[in-house]
Amino acid sequence: MTKKEDGLSNFTLATITPRAPGREALWPLHQRWLQHQTRQPDQVIVVGGGDRTPGPQDLARNVLEAIPQIQTDVVAILEDDDYYGPSYLGDGLQACEVGITGAAITRLYRLQTRGWCLMHWYLGTSTPAPLGSVFVHRRWLPALRLAAEAVLRKPTAALDGALWGLIPREHWRLRPRVAMVGIKGVAHGITAVHRTINPTWPIDADGSQLRAWIGDDAAAYRALAEHSSLERMALWT
């Protein structure tokens, strides 16, 4: 397997993005965030789509569809509605040695309400980091397959929790903060946190919190709200 001499890691990198219906307006942004990565992927895999409302089993099927296509040392699983800063792929690749790495703390932002929070995944949960922040070494692709197959057998299971549970803790690398923001409240979210409106989240009344997190890229979400179907969400009013 050809190694990538990029100054960050000798590992080659693939990205998997499971697409979901109802989020077409965000797809150009996903492509934009991918294109501005300082470490470009060696392989880009896009799976899913269609017109069904997605659920955990659809995500599992998408991952199973993607696994045979992977030709690299490491795979990063991306969500089509999340924000990924320029250093995201390079940082994750550097952190992924021969196991799994993910964000123990993630920044979440809900579009409809402009609510935001820091989610501490590792505190008393079986899912120490969410799937959209995960990088997996190809050594553990069989575990990813087993996790997806487990979700197909038990629809109430979560793919990220199942995956972490199959990889020994000595191969975990949890990072306290990564260059991503989980964008919530978009149509047809895959996981329960997408559908939950938490009234205790602080409100980013003037958009300054999102700008603090992602800088000038926050303007893209304002433009999206003004010129797409997301304008009904009362964002930036």
mmCIF file of C-alpha atoms in Angstrom:
data_model
loop_
_atom_site.group_PDB
_atom_site.id
_atom_site.type_symbol
_atom_site.label_atom_id
_atom_site.label_comp_id
_atom_site.label_asym_id
_atom_site.label_seq_id
_atom_site.Cartn_x
_atom_site.Cartn_y
_atom_site.Cartn_z
ATOM 1 C CA MET A 1 0.000 0.000 0.000
ATOM 2 C CA THR A 2 1.442 3.347 -1.002
ATOM 3 C CA LYS A 3 2.265 5.676 1.866
ATOM 4 C CA LYS A 4 1.563 9.392 1.715
ATOM 5 C CA GLU A 5 4.640 11.494 2.518
ATOM 6 C CA ASP A 6 2.914 14.655 3.701
ATOM 7 C CA GLY A 7 4.859 15.700 6.773
ATOM 8 C CA LEU A 8 1.975 14.706 9.044
ATOM 9 C CA SER A 9 1.682 10.943 8.667
ATOM 10 C CA ASN A 10 2.823 8.193 6.347
ATOM 11 C CA PHE A 11 -0.675 6.698 6.434
ATOM 12 C CA THR A 12 -3.004 6.995 3.460
ATOM 13 C CA LEU A 13 -6.471 8.296 4.243
ATOM 14 C CA ALA A 14 -10.005 7.683 3.003
ATOM 15 C CA THR A 15 -13.154 9.523 3.999
ATOM 16 C CA ILE A 16 -16.620 7.984 4.172
ATOM 17 C CA THR A 17 -19.623 10.292 4.021
ATOM 18 C CA PRO A 18 -23.054 8.642 4.382
ATOM 19 C CA ARG A 19 -25.537 10.989 2.700
ATOM 20 C CA ALA A 20 -29.058 11.495 3.985
ATOM 21 C CA PRO A 21 -32.120 12.869 2.161
ATOM 22 C CA GLY A 22 -33.450 16.249 3.192
ATOM 23 C CA ARG A 23 -30.000 17.765 3.658
ATOM 24 C CA GLU A 24 -29.197 18.562 0.039
ATOM 25 C CA ALA A 25 -28.736 22.253 0.823
ATOM 26 C CA LEU A 26 -25.797 21.386 3.079
ATOM 27 C CA TRP A 27 -23.996 19.152 0.565
ATOM 28 C CA PRO A 28 -22.109 22.023 -1.150
ATOM 29 C CA LEU A 29 -20.864 23.066 2.284
ATOM 30 C CA HIS A 30 -19.676 19.534 3.040
ATOM 31 C CA GLN A 31 -17.739 19.533 -0.222
ATOM 32 C CA ARG A 32 -16.311 22.945 0.606
ATOM 33 C CA TRP A 33 -15.109 21.851 4.054
ATOM 34 C CA LEU A 34 -13.519 18.786 2.467
ATOM 35 C CA GLN A 35 -11.767 20.820 -0.224
ATOM 36 C CA HIS A 36 -10.237 23.251 2.273
ATOM 37 C CA GLN A 37 -8.508 20.512 4.296
ATOM 38 C CA THR A 38 -4.771 21.027 4.607
ATOM 39 C CA ARG A 39 -4.418 17.239 4.339
ATOM 40 C CA GLN A 40 -6.481 16.063 1.401
ATOM 41 C CA PRO A 41 -7.863 12.501 1.472
ATOM 42 C CA ASP A 42 -6.395 9.912 -0.851
ATOM 43 C CA GLN A 43 -9.831 8.377 -1.400
ATOM 44 C CA VAL A 44 -13.319 9.871 -1.040
ATOM 45 C CA ILE A 45 -16.232 7.474 -0.573
ATOM 46 C CA VAL A 46 -19.829 8.714 -0.634
ATOM 47 C CA VAL A 47 -22.652 6.304 0.121
ATOM 48 C CA GLY A 48 -26.374 6.504 0.801
ATOM 49 C CA GLY A 49 -28.900 9.004 -0.452
ATOM 50 C CA GLY A 50 -32.307 8.014 -1.747
ATOM 51 C CA ASP A 51 -35.589 9.337 -0.453
ATOM 52 C CA ARG A 52 -36.111 7.443 2.790
ATOM 53 C CA THR A 53 -35.909 9.060 6.206
ATOM 54 C CA PRO A 54 -32.637 7.632 7.553
ATOM 55 C CA GLY A 55 -32.201 5.772 10.803
ATOM 56 C CA PRO A 56 -29.482 3.747 12.535
ATOM 57 C CA GLN A 57 -30.000 0.783 10.218
ATOM 58 C CA ASP A 58 -29.625 2.946 7.105
ATOM 59 C CA LEU A 59 -26.350 4.294 8.482
ATOM 60 C CA ALA A 60 -25.191 0.728 9.166
ATOM 61 C CA ARG A 61 -26.053 -0.312 5.595
ATOM 62 C CA ASN A 62 -24.172 2.679 4.230
ATOM 63 C CA VAL A 63 -21.071 1.793 6.238
ATOM 64 C CA LEU A 64 -21.254 -1.831 5.080
ATOM 65 C CA GLU A 65 -21.478 -0.587 1.497
ATOM 66 C CA ALA A 66 -18.396 1.581 2.006
ATOM 67 C CA ILE A 67 -16.082 -0.905 3.749
ATOM 68 C CA PRO A 68 -15.210 -3.015 0.659
ATOM 69 C CA GLN A 69 -14.254 0.175 -1.186
ATOM 70 C CA ILE A 70 -11.620 1.272 1.356
ATOM 71 C CA GLN A 71 -8.091 1.125 -0.090
ATOM 72 C CA THR A 72 -6.198 3.129 2.534
ATOM 73 C CA ASP A 73 -4.512 2.719 5.923
ATOM 74 C CA VAL A 74 -7.006 4.892 7.806
ATOM 75 C CA VAL A 75 -10.628 5.868 7.254
ATOM 76 C CA ALA A 76 -12.388 8.947 8.651
ATOM 77 C CA ILE A 77 -16.172 8.830 8.965
ATOM 78 C CA LEU A 78 -17.738 12.216 8.238
ATOM 79 C CA GLU A 79 -21.297 13.476 8.607
ATOM 80 C CA ASP A 80 -22.718 15.438 5.703
ATOM 81 C CA ASP A 81 -24.180 18.142 7.945
ATOM 82 C CA ASP A 82 -21.190 18.821 10.233
ATOM 83 C CA TYR A 83 -18.496 21.481 10.006
ATOM 84 C CA TYR A 84 -14.881 20.339 9.608
ATOM 85 C CA GLY A 85 -12.115 22.924 9.957
ATOM 86 C CA PRO A 86 -9.031 22.947 7.695
ATOM 87 C CA SER A 87 -6.808 20.971 10.089
ATOM 88 C CA TYR A 88 -9.400 18.287 10.888
ATOM 89 C CA LEU A 89 -8.207 15.464 8.622
ATOM 90 C CA GLY A 90 -4.508 16.103 9.210
ATOM 91 C CA ASP A 91 -4.894 16.196 12.973
ATOM 92 C CA GLY A 92 -6.988 13.029 13.054
ATOM 93 C CA LEU A 93 -4.641 11.137 10.769
ATOM 94 C CA GLN A 94 -1.683 12.068 12.923
ATOM 95 C CA ALA A 95 -3.525 10.857 16.035
ATOM 96 C CA CYS A 96 -4.623 7.529 14.525
ATOM 97 C CA GLU A 97 -1.789 5.053 14.918
ATOM 98 C CA VAL A 98 -3.088 1.473 14.829
ATOM 99 C CA GLY A 99 -6.422 1.898 16.547
ATOM 100 C CA ILE A 100 -9.283 4.364 16.775
ATOM 101 C CA THR A 101 -9.363 8.049 17.614
ATOM 102 C CA GLY A 102 -12.229 10.450 18.178
ATOM 103 C CA ALA A 103 -13.359 13.600 19.972
ATOM 104 C CA ALA A 104 -14.116 13.114 23.653
ATOM 105 C CA ILE A 105 -15.600 16.619 23.727
ATOM 106 C CA THR A 106 -17.551 17.959 20.769
ATOM 107 C CA ARG A 107 -19.024 21.357 20.027
ATOM 108 C CA LEU A 108 -22.690 21.171 19.042
ATOM 109 C CA TYR A 109 -24.748 23.914 17.396
ATOM 110 C CA ARG A 110 -28.494 23.735 16.751
ATOM 111 C CA LEU A 111 -29.559 25.716 13.714
ATOM 112 C CA GLN A 112 -33.222 26.371 14.533
ATOM 113 C CA THR A 113 -32.644 27.811 17.995
ATOM 114 C CA ARG A 114 -28.986 28.871 17.770
ATOM 115 C CA GLY A 115 -28.452 26.851 20.938
ATOM 116 C CA TRP A 116 -24.970 25.492 21.564
ATOM 117 C CA CYS A 117 -23.164 23.224 23.989
ATOM 118 C CA LEU A 118 -20.003 21.270 24.672
ATOM 119 C CA MET A 119 -20.843 17.568 24.766
ATOM 120 C CA HIS A 120 -18.599 15.500 27.048
ATOM 121 C CA TRP A 121 -19.079 12.065 25.533
ATOM 122 C CA TYR A 122 -16.738 10.110 27.758
ATOM 123 C CA LEU A 123 -18.437 10.931 31.062
ATOM 124 C CA GLY A 124 -20.202 7.750 32.135
ATOM 125 C CA THR A 125 -21.207 6.660 28.633
ATOM 126 C CA SER A 126 -20.449 3.639 26.498
ATOM 127 C CA THR A 127 -19.727 5.929 23.544
ATOM 128 C CA PRO A 128 -16.535 7.884 24.300
ATOM 129 C CA ALA A 129 -16.675 9.794 20.980
ATOM 130 C CA PRO A 130 -19.336 10.220 18.269
ATOM 131 C CA LEU A 131 -19.095 8.484 14.908
ATOM 132 C CA GLY A 132 -18.707 11.739 12.959
ATOM 133 C CA SER A 133 -15.386 12.388 14.735
ATOM 134 C CA VAL A 134 -13.912 8.909 14.333
ATOM 135 C CA PHE A 135 -10.797 7.763 12.476
ATOM 136 C CA VAL A 136 -10.227 4.003 12.274
ATOM 137 C CA HIS A 137 -7.098 2.138 11.243
ATOM 138 C CA ARG A 138 -7.760 -0.557 8.648
ATOM 139 C CA ARG A 139 -6.680 -3.171 11.189
ATOM 140 C CA TRP A 140 -10.040 -2.559 12.854
ATOM 141 C CA LEU A 141 -12.239 -2.556 9.756
ATOM 142 C CA PRO A 142 -13.537 -6.019 10.794
ATOM 143 C CA ALA A 143 -14.744 -4.387 14.030
ATOM 144 C CA LEU A 144 -16.482 -1.654 12.027
ATOM 145 C CA ARG A 145 -18.212 -4.332 9.952
ATOM 146 C CA LEU A 146 -19.272 -6.273 13.057
ATOM 147 C CA ALA A 147 -20.627 -3.087 14.649
ATOM 148 C CA ALA A 148 -22.704 -2.277 11.558
ATOM 149 C CA GLU A 149 -24.017 -5.829 11.396
ATOM 150 C CA ALA A 150 -24.970 -5.625 15.088
ATOM 151 C CA VAL A 151 -27.039 -2.503 14.397
ATOM 152 C CA LEU A 152 -28.870 -4.304 11.588
ATOM 153 C CA ARG A 153 -29.791 -7.044 14.044
ATOM 154 C CA LYS A 154 -30.763 -4.603 16.800
ATOM 155 C CA PRO A 155 -32.139 -1.295 15.455
ATOM 156 C CA THR A 156 -31.982 0.388 18.871
ATOM 157 C CA ALA A 157 -28.188 -0.022 18.974
ATOM 158 C CA ALA A 158 -25.885 2.872 18.089
ATOM 159 C CA LEU A 159 -23.130 2.268 15.565
ATOM 160 C CA ASP A 160 -20.574 4.431 17.335
ATOM 161 C CA GLY A 161 -21.139 2.740 20.704
ATOM 162 C CA ALA A 162 -20.981 -0.703 19.118
ATOM 163 C CA LEU A 163 -17.721 0.154 17.350
ATOM 164 C CA TRP A 164 -15.920 1.479 20.427
ATOM 165 C CA GLY A 165 -17.078 -1.560 22.383
ATOM 166 C CA LEU A 166 -15.355 -3.912 19.938
ATOM 167 C CA ILE A 167 -11.927 -2.229 20.085
ATOM 168 C CA PRO A 168 -9.779 -2.776 23.217
ATOM 169 C CA ARG A 169 -9.234 0.363 25.255
ATOM 170 C CA GLU A 170 -5.463 0.217 24.814
ATOM 171 C CA HIS A 171 -6.071 1.054 21.153
ATOM 172 C CA TRP A 172 -8.252 4.092 21.919
ATOM 173 C CA ARG A 173 -6.966 7.632 21.559
ATOM 174 C CA LEU A 174 -9.455 10.228 22.742
ATOM 175 C CA ARG A 175 -8.768 13.856 21.923
ATOM 176 C CA PRO A 176 -10.264 16.615 24.083
ATOM 177 C CA ARG A 177 -11.054 18.937 21.177
ATOM 178 C CA VAL A 178 -11.047 18.634 17.405
ATOM 179 C CA ALA A 179 -11.613 21.074 14.538
ATOM 180 C CA MET A 180 -15.267 20.234 13.981
ATOM 181 C CA VAL A 181 -18.714 21.424 15.020
ATOM 182 C CA GLY A 182 -21.691 19.091 15.074
ATOM 183 C CA ILE A 183 -24.464 20.953 13.258
ATOM 184 C CA LYS A 184 -27.809 19.819 14.657
ATOM 185 C CA GLY A 185 -31.407 20.422 13.711
ATOM 186 C CA VAL A 186 -31.047 19.696 10.011
ATOM 187 C CA ALA A 187 -33.865 17.719 8.399
ATOM 188 C CA HIS A 188 -33.775 13.943 8.881
ATOM 189 C CA GLY A 189 -30.970 13.709 11.415
ATOM 190 C CA ILE A 190 -29.539 10.238 11.840
ATOM 191 C CA THR A 191 -29.145 10.102 15.612
ATOM 192 C CA ALA A 192 -31.307 10.943 18.587
ATOM 193 C CA VAL A 193 -29.286 14.033 19.475
ATOM 194 C CA HIS A 194 -30.380 15.557 16.140
ATOM 195 C CA ARG A 195 -33.994 15.308 17.185
ATOM 196 C CA THR A 196 -33.614 16.515 20.751
ATOM 197 C CA ILE A 197 -34.135 20.172 21.542
ATOM 198 C CA ASN A 198 -32.459 20.917 24.864
ATOM 199 C CA PRO A 199 -33.933 24.081 26.386
ATOM 200 C CA THR A 200 -30.945 24.427 28.711
ATOM 201 C CA TRP A 201 -28.469 25.112 25.910
ATOM 202 C CA PRO A 202 -27.226 28.733 25.876
ATOM 203 C CA ILE A 203 -28.519 30.792 22.949
ATOM 204 C CA ASP A 204 -26.097 32.356 20.491
ATOM 205 C CA ALA A 205 -28.288 35.401 19.950
ATOM 206 C CA ASP A 206 -25.906 37.358 17.720
ATOM 207 C CA GLY A 207 -24.003 34.471 16.130
ATOM 208 C CA SER A 208 -20.796 35.340 18.004
ATOM 209 C CA GLN A 209 -20.376 31.846 19.471
ATOM 210 C CA LEU A 210 -20.414 30.161 16.067
ATOM 211 C CA ARG A 211 -17.998 32.791 14.740
ATOM 212 C CA ALA A 212 -15.695 32.153 17.703
ATOM 213 C CA TRP A 213 -15.678 28.468 16.825
ATOM 214 C CA ILE A 214 -15.303 28.589 13.031
ATOM 215 C CA GLY A 215 -14.382 32.173 12.186
ATOM 216 C CA ASP A 216 -15.433 33.585 8.846
ATOM 217 C CA ASP A 217 -16.866 30.201 7.812
ATOM 218 C CA ALA A 218 -19.880 31.029 9.994
ATOM 219 C CA ALA A 219 -21.030 33.327 7.192
ATOM 220 C CA ALA A 220 -21.728 30.247 5.057
ATOM 221 C CA TYR A 221 -24.456 29.145 7.458
ATOM 222 C CA ARG A 222 -25.984 32.607 7.403
ATOM 223 C CA ALA A 223 -25.994 32.575 3.609
ATOM 224 C CA LEU A 224 -27.498 29.103 3.636
ATOM 225 C CA ALA A 225 -30.288 30.245 5.919
ATOM 226 C CA GLU A 226 -31.048 33.238 3.725
ATOM 227 C CA HIS A 227 -31.016 31.488 0.360
ATOM 228 C CA SER A 228 -32.252 27.949 0.936
ATOM 229 C CA SER A 229 -35.068 25.960 2.479
ATOM 230 C CA LEU A 230 -33.386 26.386 5.859
ATOM 231 C CA GLU A 231 -34.667 29.959 6.008
ATOM 232 C CA ARG A 232 -37.808 28.542 7.627
ATOM 233 C CA MET A 233 -35.728 27.698 10.674
ATOM 234 C CA ALA A 234 -35.707 31.333 11.863
ATOM 235 C CA LEU A 235 -31.919 31.361 11.843
ATOM 236 C CA TRP A 236 -30.134 34.706 12.083
ATOM 237 C CA THR A 237 -33.354 36.680 12.544
#
